[in-house]
Amino acid sequence: MQIIHDFLTINEYSRPGRKLKEVLGVVLHWTANPSANAKENRDYFENKKTGVGGYASAHYIIDQNGLIVAAVPEYEVAYHTGSSQRDPASNKFYTDEARRRFGKYASENNSPNNCTIGVELCPIDSAGNFSDATIRAAVELCADILTRYNLPVTAITTHHNVVGWKDCPKLWTEKPALFDAFCYSVAEKKQRG
Ligand SMILES: [Zn+2]
Protein backbone atom coordinates (compact mmCIF):
# COMPACT_ATOMS: atom_id res chain seq x y z
CA MET A 1 0.00 0.00 0.00
CA GLN A 2 1.56 3.26 -1.15
CA ILE A 3 0.14 6.52 0.24
CA ILE A 4 1.15 9.95 -1.05
CA HIS A 5 0.27 12.72 1.42
CA ASP A 6 -0.80 15.70 -0.64
CA PHE A 7 -3.16 17.59 1.65
CA LEU A 8 -5.47 20.28 0.34
CA THR A 9 -5.00 23.88 1.44
CA ILE A 10 -7.33 24.65 4.36
CA ASN A 11 -10.38 26.36 2.84
CA GLU A 12 -14.12 26.64 3.35
CA TYR A 13 -15.14 24.43 0.41
CA SER A 14 -13.03 21.28 0.62
CA ARG A 15 -10.88 21.27 3.79
CA PRO A 16 -12.58 23.23 6.54
CA GLY A 17 -9.91 22.25 9.09
CA ARG A 18 -12.48 21.09 11.65
CA LYS A 19 -11.78 17.98 13.72
CA LEU A 20 -13.88 14.84 13.25
CA LYS A 21 -16.06 14.31 16.35
CA GLU A 22 -15.39 10.57 16.28
CA VAL A 23 -14.88 7.82 13.70
CA LEU A 24 -17.91 5.55 13.31
CA GLY A 25 -17.48 4.39 9.72
CA VAL A 26 -15.76 4.43 6.35
CA VAL A 27 -17.79 5.61 3.34
CA LEU A 28 -16.77 4.45 -0.13
CA HIS A 29 -17.31 6.44 -3.35
CA TRP A 30 -16.42 6.46 -7.02
CA THR A 31 -15.10 9.61 -8.67
CA ALA A 32 -17.46 9.09 -11.68
CA ASN A 33 -14.69 10.17 -14.07
CA PRO A 34 -12.67 7.39 -15.72
CA SER A 35 -10.43 9.92 -17.52
CA ALA A 36 -9.09 11.46 -14.30
CA ASN A 37 -6.52 9.86 -11.99
CA ALA A 38 -6.19 10.30 -8.22
CA LYS A 39 -3.90 13.32 -8.43
CA GLU A 40 -6.29 15.07 -10.85
CA ASN A 41 -9.21 14.39 -8.52
CA ARG A 42 -7.19 15.76 -5.62
CA ASP A 43 -6.49 18.92 -7.66
CA TYR A 44 -10.20 19.17 -8.50
CA PHE A 45 -10.94 19.29 -4.76
CA GLU A 46 -8.13 21.81 -4.28
CA ASN A 47 -9.64 24.09 -6.92
CA LYS A 48 -12.90 24.23 -4.96
CA LYS A 49 -11.14 26.73 -2.68
CA THR A 50 -12.00 29.48 -5.18
CA GLY A 51 -15.67 28.99 -4.24
CA VAL A 52 -17.00 28.46 -7.75
CA GLY A 53 -17.67 24.71 -7.51
CA GLY A 54 -19.53 24.09 -4.26
CA TYR A 55 -18.38 21.81 -1.46
CA ALA A 56 -16.65 18.46 -1.99
CA SER A 57 -13.65 16.43 -0.89
CA ALA A 58 -12.59 13.08 0.55
CA HIS A 59 -9.83 11.87 2.81
CA TYR A 60 -8.38 9.40 0.31
CA ILE A 61 -8.49 8.97 -3.47
CA ILE A 62 -7.30 5.67 -4.93
CA ASP A 63 -5.82 5.77 -8.42
CA GLN A 64 -6.49 3.32 -11.26
CA ASN A 65 -2.89 2.10 -10.66
CA GLY A 66 -3.46 1.54 -6.92
CA LEU A 67 -1.64 4.64 -5.64
CA ILE A 68 -3.45 6.24 -2.69
CA VAL A 69 -3.52 10.03 -2.43
CA ALA A 70 -4.31 11.41 1.04
CA ALA A 71 -6.08 14.74 0.44
CA VAL A 72 -7.50 15.51 3.91
CA PRO A 73 -6.00 14.29 7.21
CA GLU A 74 -8.08 11.48 8.75
CA TYR A 75 -8.73 13.44 11.94
CA GLU A 76 -10.36 16.32 10.03
CA VAL A 77 -13.78 16.64 8.36
CA ALA A 78 -14.01 16.09 4.58
CA TYR A 79 -17.10 16.92 2.52
CA HIS A 80 -18.07 13.56 0.97
CA THR A 81 -21.35 12.31 2.38
CA GLY A 82 -23.41 15.30 3.51
CA SER A 83 -26.84 15.79 1.94
CA SER A 84 -29.36 18.59 1.57
CA GLN A 85 -31.92 16.29 -0.11
CA ARG A 86 -34.21 13.74 1.46
CA ASP A 87 -33.68 10.02 0.98
CA PRO A 88 -36.64 8.89 -1.22
CA ALA A 89 -37.24 5.67 0.79
CA SER A 90 -37.42 7.20 4.30
CA ASN A 91 -38.40 10.74 3.20
CA LYS A 92 -35.88 11.96 5.78
CA PHE A 93 -32.41 13.40 5.51
CA TYR A 94 -30.24 10.28 5.20
CA THR A 95 -31.30 6.64 5.13
CA ASP A 96 -32.60 4.45 7.94
CA GLU A 97 -29.25 2.64 7.73
CA ALA A 98 -27.40 5.95 8.22
CA ARG A 99 -29.50 6.76 11.29
CA ARG A 100 -28.77 3.28 12.70
CA ARG A 101 -25.04 3.70 12.07
CA PHE A 102 -24.46 7.36 12.83
CA GLY A 103 -27.33 8.37 15.15
CA LYS A 104 -27.47 12.13 15.73
CA TYR A 105 -25.02 12.80 12.90
CA ALA A 106 -27.55 11.55 10.31
CA SER A 107 -29.93 14.48 10.58
CA GLU A 108 -30.81 17.68 8.76
CA ASN A 109 -28.74 19.91 11.04
CA ASN A 110 -25.75 17.60 11.40
CA SER A 111 -23.86 15.41 8.95
CA PRO A 112 -22.26 11.98 8.74
CA ASN A 113 -19.23 13.95 7.49
CA ASN A 114 -18.56 14.62 11.18
CA CYS A 115 -18.04 10.93 12.01
CA THR A 116 -16.80 9.17 8.86
CA ILE A 117 -13.69 8.74 6.70
CA GLY A 118 -14.36 9.12 2.95
CA VAL A 119 -12.54 7.05 0.33
CA GLU A 120 -12.90 7.73 -3.42
CA LEU A 121 -12.09 5.02 -5.97
CA CYS A 122 -11.12 6.04 -9.52
CA PRO A 123 -12.98 3.87 -12.09
CA ILE A 124 -11.57 2.54 -15.37
CA ASP A 125 -14.79 3.08 -17.34
CA SER A 126 -18.12 4.88 -17.20
CA ALA A 127 -19.88 1.71 -16.00
CA GLY A 128 -17.89 2.15 -12.80
CA ASN A 129 -15.62 -0.88 -12.99
CA PHE A 130 -12.46 -0.71 -10.90
CA SER A 131 -9.02 -2.11 -11.71
CA ASP A 132 -7.61 -4.97 -9.60
CA ALA A 133 -4.92 -2.56 -8.37
CA THR A 134 -7.54 -0.08 -7.11
CA ILE A 135 -9.51 -2.80 -5.33
CA ARG A 136 -6.35 -4.29 -3.77
CA ALA A 137 -5.30 -0.88 -2.42
CA ALA A 138 -8.83 -0.14 -1.17
CA VAL A 139 -8.96 -3.49 0.66
CA GLU A 140 -5.63 -2.75 2.35
CA LEU A 141 -6.55 0.82 3.25
CA CYS A 142 -9.94 -0.16 4.69
CA ALA A 143 -8.43 -3.04 6.71
CA ASP A 144 -5.80 -0.65 8.05
CA ILE A 145 -8.36 2.02 9.04
CA LEU A 146 -10.65 -0.54 10.74
CA THR A 147 -7.72 -1.96 12.70
CA ARG A 148 -6.50 1.45 13.84
CA TYR A 149 -9.95 2.62 15.01
CA ASN A 150 -10.94 -0.81 16.33
CA LEU A 151 -14.01 -0.97 14.06
CA PRO A 152 -15.74 -4.08 12.64
CA VAL A 153 -15.92 -4.72 8.89
CA THR A 154 -19.60 -3.75 9.03
CA ALA A 155 -18.40 -0.16 9.62
CA ILE A 156 -17.67 0.04 5.87
CA THR A 157 -20.54 1.39 3.82
CA THR A 158 -21.25 3.26 0.58
CA HIS A 159 -22.35 6.80 -0.22
CA HIS A 160 -25.58 5.31 -1.62
CA ASN A 161 -26.31 3.49 1.63
CA VAL A 162 -25.91 6.73 3.60
CA VAL A 163 -27.82 9.27 1.50
CA GLY A 164 -30.12 7.00 -0.55
CA TRP A 165 -30.53 9.14 -3.66
CA LYS A 166 -26.91 8.94 -4.89
CA ASP A 167 -25.79 6.02 -7.05
CA CYS A 168 -22.28 6.05 -5.65
CA PRO A 169 -20.28 3.97 -6.26
CA LYS A 170 -22.40 3.28 -9.34
CA LEU A 171 -21.30 -0.34 -9.84
CA TRP A 172 -21.90 -1.33 -6.21
CA THR A 173 -25.27 0.43 -6.15
CA GLU A 174 -26.37 -1.62 -9.14
CA LYS A 175 -24.66 -4.82 -7.95
CA PRO A 176 -24.61 -4.88 -4.13
CA ALA A 177 -23.13 -8.40 -4.21
CA LEU A 178 -19.88 -6.88 -5.47
CA PHE A 179 -19.78 -4.60 -2.44
CA ASP A 180 -20.42 -7.62 -0.20
CA ALA A 181 -17.49 -9.38 -1.88
CA PHE A 182 -15.31 -6.32 -1.29
CA CYS A 183 -16.21 -6.34 2.43
CA TYR A 184 -15.42 -10.04 2.60
CA SER A 185 -11.93 -9.31 1.18
CA VAL A 186 -11.43 -6.59 3.79
CA ALA A 187 -12.43 -9.02 6.56
CA GLU A 188 -9.89 -11.54 5.27
CA LYS A 189 -7.16 -8.93 5.03
CA LYS A 190 -7.92 -7.60 8.52
CA GLN A 191 -7.71 -11.10 9.99
CA ARG A 192 -4.40 -11.87 8.27
CA GLY A 193 -2.99 -8.50 9.32
ZN1 LIG B 1 -19.98 9.48 -3.44
PDB file of C-alpha atoms and ligand atoms in Angstrom:
ATOM      1  CA  MET A   1       0.000   0.000   0.000  1.00  0.00           C
ATOM      2  CA  GLN A   2       1.556   3.258  -1.154  1.00  0.00           C
ATOM      3  CA  ILE A   3       0.136   6.521   0.239  1.00  0.00           C
ATOM      4  CA  ILE A   4       1.153   9.953  -1.046  1.00  0.00           C
ATOM      5  CA  HIS A   5       0.273  12.717   1.421  1.00  0.00           C
ATOM      6  CA  ASP A   6      -0.803  15.705  -0.642  1.00  0.00           C
ATOM      7  CA  PHE A   7      -3.162  17.585   1.652  1.00  0.00           C
ATOM      8  CA  LEU A   8      -5.466  20.283   0.342  1.00  0.00           C
ATOM      9  CA  THR A   9      -4.998  23.876   1.441  1.00  0.00           C
ATOM     10  CA  ILE A  10      -7.328  24.647   4.356  1.00  0.00           C
ATOM     11  CA  ASN A  11     -10.379  26.362   2.844  1.00  0.00           C
ATOM     12  CA  GLU A  12     -14.121  26.636   3.355  1.00  0.00           C
ATOM     13  CA  TYR A  13     -15.142  24.428   0.414  1.00  0.00           C
ATOM     14  CA  SER A  14     -13.033  21.279   0.619  1.00  0.00           C
ATOM     15  CA  ARG A  15     -10.881  21.269   3.786  1.00  0.00           C
ATOM     16  CA  PRO A  16     -12.584  23.228   6.542  1.00  0.00           C
ATOM     17  CA  GLY A  17      -9.910  22.249   9.086  1.00  0.00           C
ATOM     18  CA  ARG A  18     -12.485  21.085  11.652  1.00  0.00           C
ATOM     19  CA  LYS A  19     -11.775  17.980  13.722  1.00  0.00           C
ATOM     20  CA  LEU A  20     -13.884  14.841  13.247  1.00  0.00           C
ATOM     21  CA  LYS A  21     -16.058  14.314  16.346  1.00  0.00           C
ATOM     22  CA  GLU A  22     -15.387  10.571  16.283  1.00  0.00           C
ATOM     23  CA  VAL A  23     -14.882   7.822  13.702  1.00  0.00           C
ATOM     24  CA  LEU A  24     -17.911   5.546  13.308  1.00  0.00           C
ATOM     25  CA  GLY A  25     -17.480   4.392   9.724  1.00  0.00           C
ATOM     26  CA  VAL A  26     -15.757   4.426   6.346  1.00  0.00           C
ATOM     27  CA  VAL A  27     -17.789   5.615   3.335  1.00  0.00           C
ATOM     28  CA  LEU A  28     -16.766   4.446  -0.133  1.00  0.00           C
ATOM     29  CA  HIS A  29     -17.307   6.439  -3.348  1.00  0.00           C
ATOM     30  CA  TRP A  30     -16.419   6.455  -7.016  1.00  0.00           C
ATOM     31  CA  THR A  31     -15.104   9.609  -8.674  1.00  0.00           C
ATOM     32  CA  ALA A  32     -17.464   9.093 -11.683  1.00  0.00           C
ATOM     33  CA  ASN A  33     -14.690  10.172 -14.071  1.00  0.00           C
ATOM     34  CA  PRO A  34     -12.665   7.390 -15.721  1.00  0.00           C
ATOM     35  CA  SER A  35     -10.427   9.915 -17.524  1.00  0.00           C
ATOM     36  CA  ALA A  36      -9.088  11.463 -14.297  1.00  0.00           C
ATOM     37  CA  ASN A  37      -6.520   9.864 -11.994  1.00  0.00           C
ATOM     38  CA  ALA A  38      -6.194  10.296  -8.225  1.00  0.00           C
ATOM     39  CA  LYS A  39      -3.905  13.322  -8.428  1.00  0.00           C
ATOM     40  CA  GLU A  40      -6.291  15.067 -10.847  1.00  0.00           C
ATOM     41  CA  ASN A  41      -9.212  14.388  -8.523  1.00  0.00           C
ATOM     42  CA  ARG A  42      -7.187  15.762  -5.616  1.00  0.00           C
ATOM     43  CA  ASP A  43      -6.488  18.922  -7.660  1.00  0.00           C
ATOM     44  CA  TYR A  44     -10.198  19.171  -8.505  1.00  0.00           C
ATOM     45  CA  PHE A  45     -10.939  19.289  -4.761  1.00  0.00           C
ATOM     46  CA  GLU A  46      -8.133  21.812  -4.281  1.00  0.00           C
ATOM     47  CA  ASN A  47      -9.637  24.091  -6.915  1.00  0.00           C
ATOM     48  CA  LYS A  48     -12.901  24.228  -4.963  1.00  0.00           C
ATOM     49  CA  LYS A  49     -11.140  26.734  -2.680  1.00  0.00           C
ATOM     50  CA  THR A  50     -12.001  29.480  -5.182  1.00  0.00           C
ATOM     51  CA  GLY A  51     -15.668  28.986  -4.243  1.00  0.00           C
ATOM     52  CA  VAL A  52     -17.004  28.460  -7.749  1.00  0.00           C
ATOM     53  CA  GLY A  53     -17.674  24.711  -7.514  1.00  0.00           C
ATOM     54  CA  GLY A  54     -19.527  24.092  -4.263  1.00  0.00           C
ATOM     55  CA  TYR A  55     -18.383  21.814  -1.459  1.00  0.00           C
ATOM     56  CA  ALA A  56     -16.647  18.464  -1.987  1.00  0.00           C
ATOM     57  CA  SER A  57     -13.645  16.430  -0.893  1.00  0.00           C
ATOM     58  CA  ALA A  58     -12.585  13.079   0.548  1.00  0.00           C
ATOM     59  CA  HIS A  59      -9.830  11.868   2.812  1.00  0.00           C
ATOM     60  CA  TYR A  60      -8.378   9.405   0.315  1.00  0.00           C
ATOM     61  CA  ILE A  61      -8.489   8.967  -3.467  1.00  0.00           C
ATOM     62  CA  ILE A  62      -7.300   5.667  -4.926  1.00  0.00           C
ATOM     63  CA  ASP A  63      -5.819   5.775  -8.418  1.00  0.00           C
ATOM     64  CA  GLN A  64      -6.487   3.323 -11.255  1.00  0.00           C
ATOM     65  CA  ASN A  65      -2.891   2.104 -10.655  1.00  0.00           C
ATOM     66  CA  GLY A  66      -3.459   1.544  -6.915  1.00  0.00           C
ATOM     67  CA  LEU A  67      -1.640   4.635  -5.642  1.00  0.00           C
ATOM     68  CA  ILE A  68      -3.455   6.237  -2.691  1.00  0.00           C
ATOM     69  CA  VAL A  69      -3.518  10.029  -2.434  1.00  0.00           C
ATOM     70  CA  ALA A  70      -4.314  11.415   1.044  1.00  0.00           C
ATOM     71  CA  ALA A  71      -6.084  14.745   0.436  1.00  0.00           C
ATOM     72  CA  VAL A  72      -7.497  15.512   3.906  1.00  0.00           C
ATOM     73  CA  PRO A  73      -5.995  14.294   7.212  1.00  0.00           C
ATOM     74  CA  GLU A  74      -8.076  11.479   8.747  1.00  0.00           C
ATOM     75  CA  TYR A  75      -8.725  13.443  11.941  1.00  0.00           C
ATOM     76  CA  GLU A  76     -10.358  16.324  10.027  1.00  0.00           C
ATOM     77  CA  VAL A  77     -13.779  16.635   8.358  1.00  0.00           C
ATOM     78  CA  ALA A  78     -14.012  16.092   4.581  1.00  0.00           C
ATOM     79  CA  TYR A  79     -17.104  16.916   2.523  1.00  0.00           C
ATOM     80  CA  HIS A  80     -18.068  13.563   0.967  1.00  0.00           C
ATOM     81  CA  THR A  81     -21.352  12.309   2.384  1.00  0.00           C
ATOM     82  CA  GLY A  82     -23.407  15.305   3.506  1.00  0.00           C
ATOM     83  CA  SER A  83     -26.840  15.794   1.935  1.00  0.00           C
ATOM     84  CA  SER A  84     -29.359  18.591   1.573  1.00  0.00           C
ATOM     85  CA  GLN A  85     -31.917  16.292  -0.113  1.00  0.00           C
ATOM     86  CA  ARG A  86     -34.206  13.741   1.456  1.00  0.00           C
ATOM     87  CA  ASP A  87     -33.681  10.018   0.978  1.00  0.00           C
ATOM     88  CA  PRO A  88     -36.640   8.893  -1.216  1.00  0.00           C
ATOM     89  CA  ALA A  89     -37.236   5.674   0.790  1.00  0.00           C
ATOM     90  CA  SER A  90     -37.424   7.200   4.298  1.00  0.00           C
ATOM     91  CA  ASN A  91     -38.403  10.738   3.204  1.00  0.00           C
ATOM     92  CA  LYS A  92     -35.884  11.964   5.780  1.00  0.00           C
ATOM     93  CA  PHE A  93     -32.410  13.400   5.506  1.00  0.00           C
ATOM     94  CA  TYR A  94     -30.245  10.285   5.203  1.00  0.00           C
ATOM     95  CA  THR A  95     -31.299   6.644   5.132  1.00  0.00           C
ATOM     96  CA  ASP A  96     -32.595   4.450   7.940  1.00  0.00           C
ATOM     97  CA  GLU A  97     -29.246   2.641   7.727  1.00  0.00           C
ATOM     98  CA  ALA A  98     -27.398   5.949   8.217  1.00  0.00           C
ATOM     99  CA  ARG A  99     -29.505   6.756  11.286  1.00  0.00           C
ATOM    100  CA  ARG A 100     -28.775   3.285  12.698  1.00  0.00           C
ATOM    101  CA  ARG A 101     -25.043   3.702  12.067  1.00  0.00           C
ATOM    102  CA  PHE A 102     -24.464   7.357  12.834  1.00  0.00           C
ATOM    103  CA  GLY A 103     -27.335   8.373  15.151  1.00  0.00           C
ATOM    104  CA  LYS A 104     -27.475  12.131  15.731  1.00  0.00           C
ATOM    105  CA  TYR A 105     -25.025  12.799  12.899  1.00  0.00           C
ATOM    106  CA  ALA A 106     -27.554  11.555  10.307  1.00  0.00           C
ATOM    107  CA  SER A 107     -29.934  14.484  10.583  1.00  0.00           C
ATOM    108  CA  GLU A 108     -30.810  17.677   8.761  1.00  0.00           C
ATOM    109  CA  ASN A 109     -28.736  19.909  11.039  1.00  0.00           C
ATOM    110  CA  ASN A 110     -25.754  17.602  11.404  1.00  0.00           C
ATOM    111  CA  SER A 111     -23.860  15.405   8.954  1.00  0.00           C
ATOM    112  CA  PRO A 112     -22.256  11.980   8.738  1.00  0.00           C
ATOM    113  CA  ASN A 113     -19.229  13.950   7.490  1.00  0.00           C
ATOM    114  CA  ASN A 114     -18.556  14.618  11.180  1.00  0.00           C
ATOM    115  CA  CYS A 115     -18.037  10.933  12.006  1.00  0.00           C
ATOM    116  CA  THR A 116     -16.798   9.166   8.857  1.00  0.00           C
ATOM    117  CA  ILE A 117     -13.695   8.737   6.703  1.00  0.00           C
ATOM    118  CA  GLY A 118     -14.363   9.116   2.955  1.00  0.00           C
ATOM    119  CA  VAL A 119     -12.535   7.047   0.329  1.00  0.00           C
ATOM    120  CA  GLU A 120     -12.899   7.731  -3.416  1.00  0.00           C
ATOM    121  CA  LEU A 121     -12.094   5.019  -5.971  1.00  0.00           C
ATOM    122  CA  CYS A 122     -11.122   6.041  -9.519  1.00  0.00           C
ATOM    123  CA  PRO A 123     -12.976   3.872 -12.093  1.00  0.00           C
ATOM    124  CA  ILE A 124     -11.573   2.544 -15.371  1.00  0.00           C
ATOM    125  CA  ASP A 125     -14.795   3.080 -17.344  1.00  0.00           C
ATOM    126  CA  SER A 126     -18.120   4.885 -17.199  1.00  0.00           C
ATOM    127  CA  ALA A 127     -19.881   1.711 -16.002  1.00  0.00           C
ATOM    128  CA  GLY A 128     -17.886   2.151 -12.801  1.00  0.00           C
ATOM    129  CA  ASN A 129     -15.621  -0.879 -12.994  1.00  0.00           C
ATOM    130  CA  PHE A 130     -12.458  -0.707 -10.903  1.00  0.00           C
ATOM    131  CA  SER A 131      -9.020  -2.114 -11.707  1.00  0.00           C
ATOM    132  CA  ASP A 132      -7.611  -4.971  -9.602  1.00  0.00           C
ATOM    133  CA  ALA A 133      -4.923  -2.559  -8.369  1.00  0.00           C
ATOM    134  CA  THR A 134      -7.541  -0.084  -7.112  1.00  0.00           C
ATOM    135  CA  ILE A 135      -9.507  -2.805  -5.332  1.00  0.00           C
ATOM    136  CA  ARG A 136      -6.349  -4.291  -3.770  1.00  0.00           C
ATOM    137  CA  ALA A 137      -5.295  -0.880  -2.416  1.00  0.00           C
ATOM    138  CA  ALA A 138      -8.830  -0.139  -1.166  1.00  0.00           C
ATOM    139  CA  VAL A 139      -8.963  -3.489   0.658  1.00  0.00           C
ATOM    140  CA  GLU A 140      -5.626  -2.754   2.347  1.00  0.00           C
ATOM    141  CA  LEU A 141      -6.551   0.816   3.249  1.00  0.00           C
ATOM    142  CA  CYS A 142      -9.938  -0.162   4.693  1.00  0.00           C
ATOM    143  CA  ALA A 143      -8.434  -3.042   6.713  1.00  0.00           C
ATOM    144  CA  ASP A 144      -5.804  -0.647   8.051  1.00  0.00           C
ATOM    145  CA  ILE A 145      -8.358   2.021   9.040  1.00  0.00           C
ATOM    146  CA  LEU A 146     -10.648  -0.535  10.741  1.00  0.00           C
ATOM    147  CA  THR A 147      -7.723  -1.961  12.702  1.00  0.00           C
ATOM    148  CA  ARG A 148      -6.500   1.449  13.842  1.00  0.00           C
ATOM    149  CA  TYR A 149      -9.945   2.615  15.006  1.00  0.00           C
ATOM    150  CA  ASN A 150     -10.942  -0.808  16.330  1.00  0.00           C
ATOM    151  CA  LEU A 151     -14.013  -0.971  14.065  1.00  0.00           C
ATOM    152  CA  PRO A 152     -15.736  -4.082  12.643  1.00  0.00           C
ATOM    153  CA  VAL A 153     -15.918  -4.723   8.888  1.00  0.00           C
ATOM    154  CA  THR A 154     -19.599  -3.747   9.029  1.00  0.00           C
ATOM    155  CA  ALA A 155     -18.404  -0.159   9.622  1.00  0.00           C
ATOM    156  CA  ILE A 156     -17.669   0.040   5.875  1.00  0.00           C
ATOM    157  CA  THR A 157     -20.537   1.394   3.823  1.00  0.00           C
ATOM    158  CA  THR A 158     -21.245   3.255   0.576  1.00  0.00           C
ATOM    159  CA  HIS A 159     -22.346   6.796  -0.217  1.00  0.00           C
ATOM    160  CA  HIS A 160     -25.576   5.315  -1.623  1.00  0.00           C
ATOM    161  CA  ASN A 161     -26.314   3.488   1.630  1.00  0.00           C
ATOM    162  CA  VAL A 162     -25.906   6.734   3.598  1.00  0.00           C
ATOM    163  CA  VAL A 163     -27.820   9.269   1.498  1.00  0.00           C
ATOM    164  CA  GLY A 164     -30.118   6.997  -0.546  1.00  0.00           C
ATOM    165  CA  TRP A 165     -30.526   9.144  -3.662  1.00  0.00           C
ATOM    166  CA  LYS A 166     -26.908   8.944  -4.887  1.00  0.00           C
ATOM    167  CA  ASP A 167     -25.791   6.018  -7.050  1.00  0.00           C
ATOM    168  CA  CYS A 168     -22.277   6.052  -5.653  1.00  0.00           C
ATOM    169  CA  PRO A 169     -20.278   3.974  -6.261  1.00  0.00           C
ATOM    170  CA  LYS A 170     -22.402   3.280  -9.344  1.00  0.00           C
ATOM    171  CA  LEU A 171     -21.301  -0.338  -9.843  1.00  0.00           C
ATOM    172  CA  TRP A 172     -21.896  -1.330  -6.205  1.00  0.00           C
ATOM    173  CA  THR A 173     -25.273   0.428  -6.149  1.00  0.00           C
ATOM    174  CA  GLU A 174     -26.367  -1.624  -9.144  1.00  0.00           C
ATOM    175  CA  LYS A 175     -24.658  -4.820  -7.952  1.00  0.00           C
ATOM    176  CA  PRO A 176     -24.608  -4.882  -4.132  1.00  0.00           C
ATOM    177  CA  ALA A 177     -23.131  -8.403  -4.210  1.00  0.00           C
ATOM    178  CA  LEU A 178     -19.876  -6.879  -5.473  1.00  0.00           C
ATOM    179  CA  PHE A 179     -19.781  -4.603  -2.435  1.00  0.00           C
ATOM    180  CA  ASP A 180     -20.420  -7.621  -0.197  1.00  0.00           C
ATOM    181  CA  ALA A 181     -17.492  -9.385  -1.881  1.00  0.00           C
ATOM    182  CA  PHE A 182     -15.315  -6.323  -1.287  1.00  0.00           C
ATOM    183  CA  CYS A 183     -16.206  -6.341   2.428  1.00  0.00           C
ATOM    184  CA  TYR A 184     -15.415 -10.041   2.602  1.00  0.00           C
ATOM    185  CA  SER A 185     -11.926  -9.311   1.180  1.00  0.00           C
ATOM    186  CA  VAL A 186     -11.426  -6.593   3.790  1.00  0.00           C
ATOM    187  CA  ALA A 187     -12.429  -9.019   6.562  1.00  0.00           C
ATOM    188  CA  GLU A 188      -9.894 -11.538   5.272  1.00  0.00           C
ATOM    189  CA  LYS A 189      -7.161  -8.926   5.033  1.00  0.00           C
ATOM    190  CA  LYS A 190      -7.922  -7.604   8.519  1.00  0.00           C
ATOM    191  CA  GLN A 191      -7.713 -11.095   9.987  1.00  0.00           C
ATOM    192  CA  ARG A 192      -4.395 -11.869   8.272  1.00  0.00           C
ATOM    193  CA  GLY A 193      -2.986  -8.500   9.319  1.00  0.00           C
TER     194      GLY A 193
HETATM  195 ZN    ZN B   1     -19.975   9.481  -3.437  1.00  0.00          ZN
END
